[in-house]
Coordinates of C-alpha atoms in Angstrom, one line a residue:
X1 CA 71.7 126.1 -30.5
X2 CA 72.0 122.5 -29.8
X3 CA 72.2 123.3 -26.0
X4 CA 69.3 124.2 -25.5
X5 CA 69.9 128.1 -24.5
X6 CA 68.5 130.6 -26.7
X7 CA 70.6 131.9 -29.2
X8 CA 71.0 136.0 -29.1
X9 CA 72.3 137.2 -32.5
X10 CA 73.3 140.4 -33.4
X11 CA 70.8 143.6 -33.2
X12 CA 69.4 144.6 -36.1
X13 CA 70.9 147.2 -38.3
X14 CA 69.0 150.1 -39.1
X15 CA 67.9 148.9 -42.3
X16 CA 66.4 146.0 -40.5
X17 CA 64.9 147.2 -37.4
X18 CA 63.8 150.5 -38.4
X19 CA 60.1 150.0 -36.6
X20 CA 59.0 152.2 -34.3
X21 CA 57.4 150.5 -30.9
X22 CA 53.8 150.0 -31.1
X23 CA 51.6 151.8 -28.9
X24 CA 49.1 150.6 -26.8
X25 CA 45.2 150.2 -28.1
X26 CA 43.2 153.5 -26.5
X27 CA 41.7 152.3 -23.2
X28 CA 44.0 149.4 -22.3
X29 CA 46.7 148.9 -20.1
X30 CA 50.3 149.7 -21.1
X31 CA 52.2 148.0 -18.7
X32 CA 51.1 144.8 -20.4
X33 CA 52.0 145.7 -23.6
X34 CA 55.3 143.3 -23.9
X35 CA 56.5 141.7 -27.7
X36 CA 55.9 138.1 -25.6
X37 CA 54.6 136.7 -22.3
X38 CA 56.6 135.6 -20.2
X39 CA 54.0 133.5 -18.3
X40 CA 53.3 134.0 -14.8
X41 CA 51.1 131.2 -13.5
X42 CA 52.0 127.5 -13.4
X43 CA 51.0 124.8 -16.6
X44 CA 48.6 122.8 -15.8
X45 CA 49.3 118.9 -15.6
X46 CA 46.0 117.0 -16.2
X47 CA 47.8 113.3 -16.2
X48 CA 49.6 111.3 -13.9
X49 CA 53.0 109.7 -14.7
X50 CA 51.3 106.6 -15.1
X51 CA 48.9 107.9 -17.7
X52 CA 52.2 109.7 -19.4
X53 CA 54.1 106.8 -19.6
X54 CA 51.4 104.5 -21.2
X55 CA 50.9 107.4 -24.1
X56 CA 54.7 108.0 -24.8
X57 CA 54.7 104.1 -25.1
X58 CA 51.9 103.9 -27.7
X59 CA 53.6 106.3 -29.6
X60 CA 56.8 103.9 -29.5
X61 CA 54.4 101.7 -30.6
X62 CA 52.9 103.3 -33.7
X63 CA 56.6 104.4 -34.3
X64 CA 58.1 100.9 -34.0
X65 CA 55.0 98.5 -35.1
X66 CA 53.3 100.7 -38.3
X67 CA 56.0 103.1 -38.8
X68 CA 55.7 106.3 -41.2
X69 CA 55.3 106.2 -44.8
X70 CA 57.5 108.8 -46.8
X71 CA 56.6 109.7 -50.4
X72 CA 58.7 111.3 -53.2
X73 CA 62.0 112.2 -50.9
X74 CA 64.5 109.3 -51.5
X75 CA 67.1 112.4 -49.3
X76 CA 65.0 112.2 -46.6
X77 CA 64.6 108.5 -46.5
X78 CA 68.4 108.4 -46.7
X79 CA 68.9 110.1 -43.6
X80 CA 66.8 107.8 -41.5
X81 CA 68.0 105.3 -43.0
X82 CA 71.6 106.0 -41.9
X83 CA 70.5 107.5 -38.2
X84 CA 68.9 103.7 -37.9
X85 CA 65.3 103.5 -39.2
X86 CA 64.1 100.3 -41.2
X87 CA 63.0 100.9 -44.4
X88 CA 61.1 99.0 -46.5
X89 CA 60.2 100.0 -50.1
X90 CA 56.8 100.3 -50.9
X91 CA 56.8 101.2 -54.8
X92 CA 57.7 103.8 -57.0
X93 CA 58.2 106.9 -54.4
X94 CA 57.2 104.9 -51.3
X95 CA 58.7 103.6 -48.5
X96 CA 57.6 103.3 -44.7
X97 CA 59.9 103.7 -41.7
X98 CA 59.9 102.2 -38.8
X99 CA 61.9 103.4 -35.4
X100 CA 63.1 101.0 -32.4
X101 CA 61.5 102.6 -29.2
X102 CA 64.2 105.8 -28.0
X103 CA 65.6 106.4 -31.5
X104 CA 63.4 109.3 -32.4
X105 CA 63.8 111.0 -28.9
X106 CA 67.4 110.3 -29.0
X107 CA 67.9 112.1 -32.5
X108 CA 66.0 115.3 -30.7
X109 CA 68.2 115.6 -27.8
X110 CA 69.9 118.1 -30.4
X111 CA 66.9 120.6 -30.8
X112 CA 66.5 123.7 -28.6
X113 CA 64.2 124.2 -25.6
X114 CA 64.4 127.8 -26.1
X115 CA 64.7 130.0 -29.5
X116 CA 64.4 133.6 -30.9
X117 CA 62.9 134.7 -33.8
X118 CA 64.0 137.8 -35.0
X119 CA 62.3 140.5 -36.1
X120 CA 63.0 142.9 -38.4
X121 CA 62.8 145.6 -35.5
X122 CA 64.7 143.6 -32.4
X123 CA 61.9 145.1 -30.5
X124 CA 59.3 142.9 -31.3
X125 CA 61.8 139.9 -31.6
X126 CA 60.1 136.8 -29.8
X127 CA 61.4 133.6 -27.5
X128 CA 59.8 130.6 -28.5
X129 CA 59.7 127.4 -25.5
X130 CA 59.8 127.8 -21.8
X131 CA 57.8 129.9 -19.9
X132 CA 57.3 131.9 -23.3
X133 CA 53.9 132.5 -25.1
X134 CA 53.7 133.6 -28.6
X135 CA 49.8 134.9 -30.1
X136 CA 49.8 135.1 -33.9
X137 CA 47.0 135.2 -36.5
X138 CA 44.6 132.3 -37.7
X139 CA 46.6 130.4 -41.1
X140 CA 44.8 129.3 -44.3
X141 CA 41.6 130.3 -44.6
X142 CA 40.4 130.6 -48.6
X143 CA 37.2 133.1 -47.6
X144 CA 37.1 136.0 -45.2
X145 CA 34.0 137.7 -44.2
X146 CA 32.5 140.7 -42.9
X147 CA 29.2 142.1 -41.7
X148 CA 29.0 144.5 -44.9
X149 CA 30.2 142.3 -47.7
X150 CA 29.5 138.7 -46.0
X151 CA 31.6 135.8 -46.9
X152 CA 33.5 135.9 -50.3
X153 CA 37.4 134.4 -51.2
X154 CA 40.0 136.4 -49.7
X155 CA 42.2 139.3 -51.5
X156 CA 45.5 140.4 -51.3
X157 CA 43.8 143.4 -50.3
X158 CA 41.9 141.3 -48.0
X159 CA 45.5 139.6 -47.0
X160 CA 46.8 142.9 -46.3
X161 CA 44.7 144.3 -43.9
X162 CA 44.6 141.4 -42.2
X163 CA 48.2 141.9 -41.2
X164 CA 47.4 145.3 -40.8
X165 CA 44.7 144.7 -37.8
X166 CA 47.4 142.5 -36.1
X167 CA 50.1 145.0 -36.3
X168 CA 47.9 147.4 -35.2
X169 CA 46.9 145.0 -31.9
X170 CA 49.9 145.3 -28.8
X171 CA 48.0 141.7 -27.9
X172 CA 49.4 140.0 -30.8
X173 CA 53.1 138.9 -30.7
X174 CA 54.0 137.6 -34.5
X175 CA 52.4 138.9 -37.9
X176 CA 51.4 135.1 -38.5
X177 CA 51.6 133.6 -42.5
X178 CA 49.0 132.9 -44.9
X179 CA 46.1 134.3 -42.8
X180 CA 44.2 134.4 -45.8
X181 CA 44.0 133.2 -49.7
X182 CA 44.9 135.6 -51.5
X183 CA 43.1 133.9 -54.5
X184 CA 43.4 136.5 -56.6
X185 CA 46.8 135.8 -57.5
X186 CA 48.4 132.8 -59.5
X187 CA 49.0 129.7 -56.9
X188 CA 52.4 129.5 -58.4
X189 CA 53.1 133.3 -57.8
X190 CA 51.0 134.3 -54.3
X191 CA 53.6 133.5 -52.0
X192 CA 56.2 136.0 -53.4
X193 CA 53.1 138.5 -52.4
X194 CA 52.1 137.3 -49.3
X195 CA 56.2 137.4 -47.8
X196 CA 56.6 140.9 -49.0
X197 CA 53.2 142.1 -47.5
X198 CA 54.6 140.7 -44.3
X199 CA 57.5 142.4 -44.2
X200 CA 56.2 145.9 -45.6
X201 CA 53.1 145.9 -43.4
X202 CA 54.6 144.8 -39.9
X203 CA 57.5 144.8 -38.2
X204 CA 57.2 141.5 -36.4
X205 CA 58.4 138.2 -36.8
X206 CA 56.3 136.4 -39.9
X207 CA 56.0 132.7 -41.8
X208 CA 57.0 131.7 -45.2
X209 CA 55.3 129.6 -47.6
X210 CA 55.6 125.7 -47.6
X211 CA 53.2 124.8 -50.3
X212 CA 56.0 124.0 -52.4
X213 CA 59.9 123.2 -51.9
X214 CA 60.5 126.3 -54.2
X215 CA 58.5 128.4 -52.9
X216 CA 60.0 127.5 -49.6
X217 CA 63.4 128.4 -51.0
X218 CA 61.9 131.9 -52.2
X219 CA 60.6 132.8 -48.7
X220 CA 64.0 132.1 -47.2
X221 CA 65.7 134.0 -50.1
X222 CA 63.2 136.9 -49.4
X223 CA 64.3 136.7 -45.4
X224 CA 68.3 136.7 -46.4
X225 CA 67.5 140.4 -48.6
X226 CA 65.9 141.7 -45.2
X227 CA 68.2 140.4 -42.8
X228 CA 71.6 139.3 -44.6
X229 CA 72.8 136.0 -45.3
X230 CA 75.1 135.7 -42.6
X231 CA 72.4 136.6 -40.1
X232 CA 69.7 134.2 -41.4
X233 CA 72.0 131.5 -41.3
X234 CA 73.3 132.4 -37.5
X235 CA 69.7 133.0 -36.3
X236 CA 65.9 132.2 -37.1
X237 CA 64.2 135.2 -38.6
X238 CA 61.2 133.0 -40.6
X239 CA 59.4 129.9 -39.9
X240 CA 57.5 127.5 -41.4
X241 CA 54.2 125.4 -40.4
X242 CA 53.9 122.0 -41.7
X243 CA 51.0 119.7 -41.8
X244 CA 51.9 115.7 -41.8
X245 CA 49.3 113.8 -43.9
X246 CA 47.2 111.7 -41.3
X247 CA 47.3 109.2 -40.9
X248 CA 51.2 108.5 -40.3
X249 CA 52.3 110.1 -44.0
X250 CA 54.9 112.5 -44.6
X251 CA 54.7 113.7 -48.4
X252 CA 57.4 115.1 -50.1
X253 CA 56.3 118.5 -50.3
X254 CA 56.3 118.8 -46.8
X255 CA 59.8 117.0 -46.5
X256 CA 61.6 118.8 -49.0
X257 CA 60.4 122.3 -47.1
X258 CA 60.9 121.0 -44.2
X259 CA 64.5 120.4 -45.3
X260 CA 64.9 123.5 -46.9
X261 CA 64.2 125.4 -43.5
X262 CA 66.3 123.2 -41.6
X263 CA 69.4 123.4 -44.1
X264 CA 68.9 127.2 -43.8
X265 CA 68.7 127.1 -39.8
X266 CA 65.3 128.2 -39.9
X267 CA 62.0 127.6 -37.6
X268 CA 59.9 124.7 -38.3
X269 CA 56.6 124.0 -36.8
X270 CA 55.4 119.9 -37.1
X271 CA 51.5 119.9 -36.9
X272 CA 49.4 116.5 -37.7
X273 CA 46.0 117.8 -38.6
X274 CA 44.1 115.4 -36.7
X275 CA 40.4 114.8 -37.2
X276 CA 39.1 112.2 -34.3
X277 CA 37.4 109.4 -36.0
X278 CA 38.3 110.5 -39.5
X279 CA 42.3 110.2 -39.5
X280 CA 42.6 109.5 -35.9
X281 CA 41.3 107.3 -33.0
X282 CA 37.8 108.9 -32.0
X283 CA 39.2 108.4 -29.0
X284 CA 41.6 111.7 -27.3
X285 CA 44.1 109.3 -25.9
X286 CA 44.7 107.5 -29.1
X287 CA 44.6 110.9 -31.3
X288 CA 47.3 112.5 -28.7
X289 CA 49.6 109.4 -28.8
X290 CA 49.0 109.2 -32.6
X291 CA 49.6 113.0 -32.7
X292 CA 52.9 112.7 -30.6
X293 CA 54.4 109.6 -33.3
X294 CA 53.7 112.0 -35.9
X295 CA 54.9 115.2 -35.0
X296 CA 58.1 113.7 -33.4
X297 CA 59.1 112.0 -36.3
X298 CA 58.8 115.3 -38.6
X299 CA 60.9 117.7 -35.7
X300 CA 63.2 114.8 -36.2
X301 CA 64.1 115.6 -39.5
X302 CA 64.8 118.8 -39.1
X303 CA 67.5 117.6 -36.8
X304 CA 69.2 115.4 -39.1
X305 CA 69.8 118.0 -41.5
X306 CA 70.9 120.2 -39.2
X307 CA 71.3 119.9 -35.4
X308 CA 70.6 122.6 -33.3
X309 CA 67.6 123.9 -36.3
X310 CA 64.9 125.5 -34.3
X311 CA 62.1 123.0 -34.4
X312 CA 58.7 123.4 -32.7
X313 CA 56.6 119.9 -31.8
X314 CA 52.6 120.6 -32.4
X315 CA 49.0 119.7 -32.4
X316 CA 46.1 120.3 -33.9
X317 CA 43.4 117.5 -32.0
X318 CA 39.5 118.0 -33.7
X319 CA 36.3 116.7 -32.5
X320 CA 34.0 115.5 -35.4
X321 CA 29.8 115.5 -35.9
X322 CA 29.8 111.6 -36.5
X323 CA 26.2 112.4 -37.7
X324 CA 27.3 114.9 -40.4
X325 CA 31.0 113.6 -40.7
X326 CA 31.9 117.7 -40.2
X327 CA 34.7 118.5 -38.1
X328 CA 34.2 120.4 -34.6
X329 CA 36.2 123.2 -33.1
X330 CA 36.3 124.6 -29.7
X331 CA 34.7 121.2 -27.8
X332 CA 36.1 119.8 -24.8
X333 CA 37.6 116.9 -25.4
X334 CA 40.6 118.1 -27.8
X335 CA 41.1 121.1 -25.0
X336 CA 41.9 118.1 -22.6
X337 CA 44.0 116.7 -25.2
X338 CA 46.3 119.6 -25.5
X339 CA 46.7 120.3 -21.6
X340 CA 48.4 116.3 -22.2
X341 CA 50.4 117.7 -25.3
X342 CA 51.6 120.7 -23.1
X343 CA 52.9 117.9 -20.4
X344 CA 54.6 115.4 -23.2
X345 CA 56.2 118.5 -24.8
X346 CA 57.9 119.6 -21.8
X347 CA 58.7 115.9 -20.9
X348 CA 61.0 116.1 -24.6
X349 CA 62.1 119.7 -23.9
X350 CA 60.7 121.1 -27.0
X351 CA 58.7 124.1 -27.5
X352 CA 54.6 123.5 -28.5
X353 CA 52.2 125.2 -30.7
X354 CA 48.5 124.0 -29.9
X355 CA 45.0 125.1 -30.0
X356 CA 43.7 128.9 -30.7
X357 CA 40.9 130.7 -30.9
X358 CA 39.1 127.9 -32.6
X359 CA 35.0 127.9 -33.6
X360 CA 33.1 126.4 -36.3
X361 CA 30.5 129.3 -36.0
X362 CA 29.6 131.2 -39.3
X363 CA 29.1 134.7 -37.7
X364 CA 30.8 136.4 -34.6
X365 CA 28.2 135.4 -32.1
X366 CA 28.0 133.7 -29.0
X367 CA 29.0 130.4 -30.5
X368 CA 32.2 131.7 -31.9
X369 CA 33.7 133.3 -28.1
X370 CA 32.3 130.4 -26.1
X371 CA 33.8 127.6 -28.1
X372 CA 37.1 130.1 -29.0
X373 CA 37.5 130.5 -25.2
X374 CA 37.2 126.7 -24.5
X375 CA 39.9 126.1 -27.2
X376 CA 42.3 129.4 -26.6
X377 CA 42.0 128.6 -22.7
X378 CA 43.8 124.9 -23.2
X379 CA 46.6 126.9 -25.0
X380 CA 46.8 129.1 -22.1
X381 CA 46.9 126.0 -19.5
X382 CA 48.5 123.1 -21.5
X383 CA 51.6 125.8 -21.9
X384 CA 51.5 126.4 -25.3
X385 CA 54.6 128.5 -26.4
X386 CA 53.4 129.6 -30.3
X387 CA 49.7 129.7 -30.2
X388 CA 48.4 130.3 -34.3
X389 CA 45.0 130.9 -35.1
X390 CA 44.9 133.5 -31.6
X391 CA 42.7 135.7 -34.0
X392 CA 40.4 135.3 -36.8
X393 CA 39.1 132.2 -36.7
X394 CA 35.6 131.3 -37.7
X395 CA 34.0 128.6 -40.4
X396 CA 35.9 125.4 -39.2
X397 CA 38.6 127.3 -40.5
X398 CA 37.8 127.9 -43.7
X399 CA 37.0 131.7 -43.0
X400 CA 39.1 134.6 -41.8
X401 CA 36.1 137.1 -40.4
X402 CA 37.3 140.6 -40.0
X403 CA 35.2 140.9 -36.7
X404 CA 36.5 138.1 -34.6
X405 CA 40.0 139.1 -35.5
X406 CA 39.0 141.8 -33.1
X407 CA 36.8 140.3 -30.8
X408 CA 39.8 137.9 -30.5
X409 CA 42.6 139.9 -30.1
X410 CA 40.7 141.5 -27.3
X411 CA 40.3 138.1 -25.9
X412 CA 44.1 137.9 -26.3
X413 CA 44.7 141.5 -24.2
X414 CA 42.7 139.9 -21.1
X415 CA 45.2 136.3 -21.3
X416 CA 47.6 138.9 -20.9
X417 CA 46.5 140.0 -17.5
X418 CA 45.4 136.5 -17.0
X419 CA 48.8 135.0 -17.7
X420 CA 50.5 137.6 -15.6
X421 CA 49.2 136.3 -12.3
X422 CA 48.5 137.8 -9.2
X423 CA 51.9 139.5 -7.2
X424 CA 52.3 139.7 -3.1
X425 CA 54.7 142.3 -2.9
X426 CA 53.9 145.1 -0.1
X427 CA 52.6 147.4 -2.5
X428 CA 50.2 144.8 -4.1
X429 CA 48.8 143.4 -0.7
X430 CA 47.4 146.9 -0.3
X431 CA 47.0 147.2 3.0
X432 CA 47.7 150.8 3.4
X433 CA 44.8 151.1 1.0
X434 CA 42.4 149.7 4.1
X435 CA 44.6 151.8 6.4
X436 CA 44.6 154.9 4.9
X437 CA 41.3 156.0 6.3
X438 CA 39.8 153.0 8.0
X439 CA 36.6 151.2 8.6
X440 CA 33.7 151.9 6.6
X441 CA 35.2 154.2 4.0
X442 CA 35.6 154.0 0.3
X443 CA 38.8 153.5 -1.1
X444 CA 38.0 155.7 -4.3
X445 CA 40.8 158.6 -3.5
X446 CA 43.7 156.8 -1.0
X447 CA 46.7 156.9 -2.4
X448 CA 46.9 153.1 -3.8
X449 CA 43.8 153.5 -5.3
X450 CA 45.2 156.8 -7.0
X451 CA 48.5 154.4 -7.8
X452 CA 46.8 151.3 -9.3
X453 CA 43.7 152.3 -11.2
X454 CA 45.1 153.2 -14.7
X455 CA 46.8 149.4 -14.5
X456 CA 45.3 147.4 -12.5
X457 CA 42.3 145.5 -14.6
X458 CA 42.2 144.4 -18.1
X459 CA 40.3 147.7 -19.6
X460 CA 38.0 145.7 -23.0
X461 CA 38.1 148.2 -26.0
X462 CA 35.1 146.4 -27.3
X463 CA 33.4 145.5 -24.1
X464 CA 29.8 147.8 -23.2
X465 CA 29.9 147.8 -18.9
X466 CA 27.2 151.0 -19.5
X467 CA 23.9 151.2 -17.6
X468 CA 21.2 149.7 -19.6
X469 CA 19.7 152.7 -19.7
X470 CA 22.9 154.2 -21.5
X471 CA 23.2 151.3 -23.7
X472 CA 19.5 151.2 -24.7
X473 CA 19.9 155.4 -25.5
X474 CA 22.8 155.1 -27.6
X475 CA 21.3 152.2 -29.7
X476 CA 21.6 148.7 -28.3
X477 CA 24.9 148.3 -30.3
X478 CA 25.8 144.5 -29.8
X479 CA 29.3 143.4 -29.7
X480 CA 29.8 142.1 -33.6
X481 CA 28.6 145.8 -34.3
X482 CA 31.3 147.3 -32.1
X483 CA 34.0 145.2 -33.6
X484 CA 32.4 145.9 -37.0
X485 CA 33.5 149.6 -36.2
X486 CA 36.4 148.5 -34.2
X487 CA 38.3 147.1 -37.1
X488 CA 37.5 149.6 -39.9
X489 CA 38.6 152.6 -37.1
X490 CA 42.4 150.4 -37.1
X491 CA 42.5 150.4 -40.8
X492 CA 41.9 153.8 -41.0
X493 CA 44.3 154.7 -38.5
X494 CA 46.9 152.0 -39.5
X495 CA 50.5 153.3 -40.4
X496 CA 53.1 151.0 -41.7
X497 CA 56.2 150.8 -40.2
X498 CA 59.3 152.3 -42.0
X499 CA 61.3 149.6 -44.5
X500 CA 64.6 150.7 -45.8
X501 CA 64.0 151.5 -49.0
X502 CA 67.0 149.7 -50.6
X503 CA 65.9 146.6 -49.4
X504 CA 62.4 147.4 -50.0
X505 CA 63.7 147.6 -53.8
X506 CA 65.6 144.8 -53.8
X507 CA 62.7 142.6 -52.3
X508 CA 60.4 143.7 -55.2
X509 CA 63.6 142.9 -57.9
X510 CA 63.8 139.8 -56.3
X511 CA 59.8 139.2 -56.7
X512 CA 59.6 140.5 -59.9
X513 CA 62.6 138.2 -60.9
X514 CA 61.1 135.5 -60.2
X515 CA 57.2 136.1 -61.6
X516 CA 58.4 136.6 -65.2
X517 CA 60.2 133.5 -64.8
X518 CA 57.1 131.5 -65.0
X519 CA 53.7 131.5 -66.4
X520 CA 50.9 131.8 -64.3
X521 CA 49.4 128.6 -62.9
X522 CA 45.8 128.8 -61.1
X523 CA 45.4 125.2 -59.6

């Protein structure tokens, strides 16, 4: 895949793909149902050259002048020290890097502009860079919440039907990874849980666990059982998202699984956490450039273990309450800093994963879509190719509410229609709809009105367009009650796709394998 081209491997088998094609939500258009957008409006390109230039060169900069200080992974400090880095040891475990201006970029020449994920059924299989956009679930929350049983730690249960809502949505793309805690299970043990849940309750591409190398090595494992060794090693069927630790620190946790899914030719996403003020500049131009240094230096690696390894450059940019010292989500001035992410990403031809449907609101309210919308809309212009945290979000991140996952992957239905633009073929011009029967008559029954109307708006399933007077009769129900009943009616209805039973078998062989292996460990 070092050419950049996307890689097309072999179909699934039967055992593999075995998912039937979801249908579309009642209500809604099915001509936008798609596994992926393919975007159809231009990126938009907030700076100038000039502006570019001076942030790419402040990232040289940080790369050159401070460098990047790599804990406990002597391997990974080997290789770049032999691609040309200068390291100095810092101690016991410890050494920072430093890169002459072009080295990094040069080492990523190798990575691909374009790759697929597979799924487990090629229908849902997803192209990641380009003119591609990717929705997947919120990632990490440790509570969830609802309007009946408020805001408690998450479940597997909880876990489950979480990935159960988004294979239930056409407007999500990928089932996401640890959408919840699943705190109910030992630390050590969870992510066995969490991969098999995954790949029994959707049919769509997924993320492994990176909390440890191990468990890394147990996600990829799990993938090889579903897909076949030699397929996972020809083509990316799992990723994994990894936070550097801001400022300018790679740990070796995160090297070592960032290694492990590069030896294995596996996705890897490279996402400084970035909290302006805190472990950034307060300022967005400093955060970005910072942000840039960072993430480059971690796709990097990925590269020198394997050229050609899918590898996905990233962003998170937050805001902070200097008066509180809490973080802020869905405020404008990390929105402008990921339309200049979306530019620098396509200046180093690699795909991007920014922004979502990000609020620091404890309840689905007004607060949550306004400042959701401001964030999820940056992702939409910047050109965002993998957009996590498209559904869920709420807390600051810190809970998964069952309500916004709907209210958001409604959101996510209307970007589809957004991101589809506006065509000027004959047909679409409609001017046979004017001619039809002239001036001064409605258009209700000519035959392009009779054509278009089942497809040509964005139909909300949550949404109340009623009369007052029919709202007001039927109970003023708001819109967190409607997704309140909106999300229990998906569960209800929810069918899981088939799994091969042999490899449904040897999945839970595998998991139970590898739990009575170890004790259970709870911190």
């Amino acid at each position: 895949m070092s050419d950049g081209t996307v890689r097309r491997g072999r179909r699934g088998s039967k055992s593999r793909g075995s998912g039937t094609q979801r249908s579309a939500e009642p209500g809604q258009n099915p001509h936008l149902e798609v596994p992926f957008i393919k975007r159809g409006i231009p990126t938009y390109d907030l700076m100038n050259e000039d502006s570019l230039e001076k942030i790419e060169a402040t990232a040289d900069r940080i790369m050159a002048e401070i460098g990047i200080e790599f804990r406990d992974d002597p391997e990974a400090v080997a290789l770049f020290r032999a691609a040309g880095g200068e390291v100095t040891d810092l101690g016991p475990e410890r050494w920072n890097i430093k890169f002459a201006p072009g080295m990094i970029r040069q080492i990523l020449q190798t990575a691909p502009e374009v790759f697929t994920q597979h799924a487990r059924n090629p229908k849902n299989n997803v192209e990641i860079g380009g003119d591609n956009v990717v929705f997947a679930p919120s990632y990490g929350s440790p509570f969830v919440m609802d309007l009946d049983k408020g805001r408690r730690y998450g479940t597997i249960e909880d876990f489950q039907n979480l990935i159960k809502l988004g294979q239930s949505s056409p407007w999500l793309h990928h089932s996401g990874g640890t959408i919840c805690e699943p705190t109910d299970i030992a630390v050590n043990k969870r992510h066995l849980d969490m991969v098999y849940s995954h790949i029994k309750y959707s049919d769509r591409g997924f993320l492994g666990s990176i909390t440890a190398p191990e468990r890394a090595e147990d996600s990829i494992e799990m993938a090889r059982i579903l897909f076949g060794a030699e397929h996972v090693d020809q083509n990316c069927v799992i990723m994994g998202n990894f936070n550097t630790t801001s400022p300018l620190v790679l740990d070796g946790v995160t090297t070592q699984g960032i290694r492990a899914y590069a030896a294995a030719n596996q996705g890897s996403i490279h996402l400084p956490f970035l909290l302006g003020g805190a472990v950034s500049p307060l300022t967005m131009a400093g955060s970005v450039a910072q942000c840039l240094a960072e993430s480059m230096v971690s796709c990097a690696l990925t590269q020198l273990v394997r050229p050609g390894a899918p590898t996905v450059l990233a962003s998170f940019l937050s805001s902070m309450s200097l008066r509180s010292g809490s973080p802020t989500f869905g405020t404008p001035e990390p929105a402008l800093g990921s339309l200049v992410m979306g530019q620098l990403a396509r200046r180093l031809k690699l795909p991007l994963r920014c922004a979502g449907n990000f609020s620091t609101s404890k309840l689905p309210d007004a607060q949550a879509m306004q400042q959701a919308m401001m964030s999820m809309m940056s992702a939409v212009q910047c050109g965002a190719n993998y957009v996590l945290h498209s559904a869920g979000f709420l807390d600051g991140l810190l809970s998964m509410s069952y309500e916004k996952f709907v209210l958001d992957t409604d959101l996510c239905g209307a970007l589809h229609a957004y991101l589809n633009g506006v065509k000027t073929d004959e047909d679409s011009l409609g001017f046979d709809a004017l001619a039809e029967f002239g001036p001064g008559e409605h258009l209700f029954s000519t035959q392009h009105t009779l054509r278009h109307y089942q497809t040509a708006y964005y139909d909300s399933a949550l949404d109340d367009n009623q009369p007052w007077e029919t709202w007001d009769e039927q109970g003023e129900v708001d819109m967190a009650a409607r997704a309140n009943t909106r999300w229990k009616k998906l569960l209800a209805e929810y069918e899981a796709p088939p799994l091969d039973p042999a490899i449904d078998e040897a999945l839970r062989d595998f998991m139970d394998r590898k739990k009575s292996s170890m004790k259970d460990m709870w911190y």
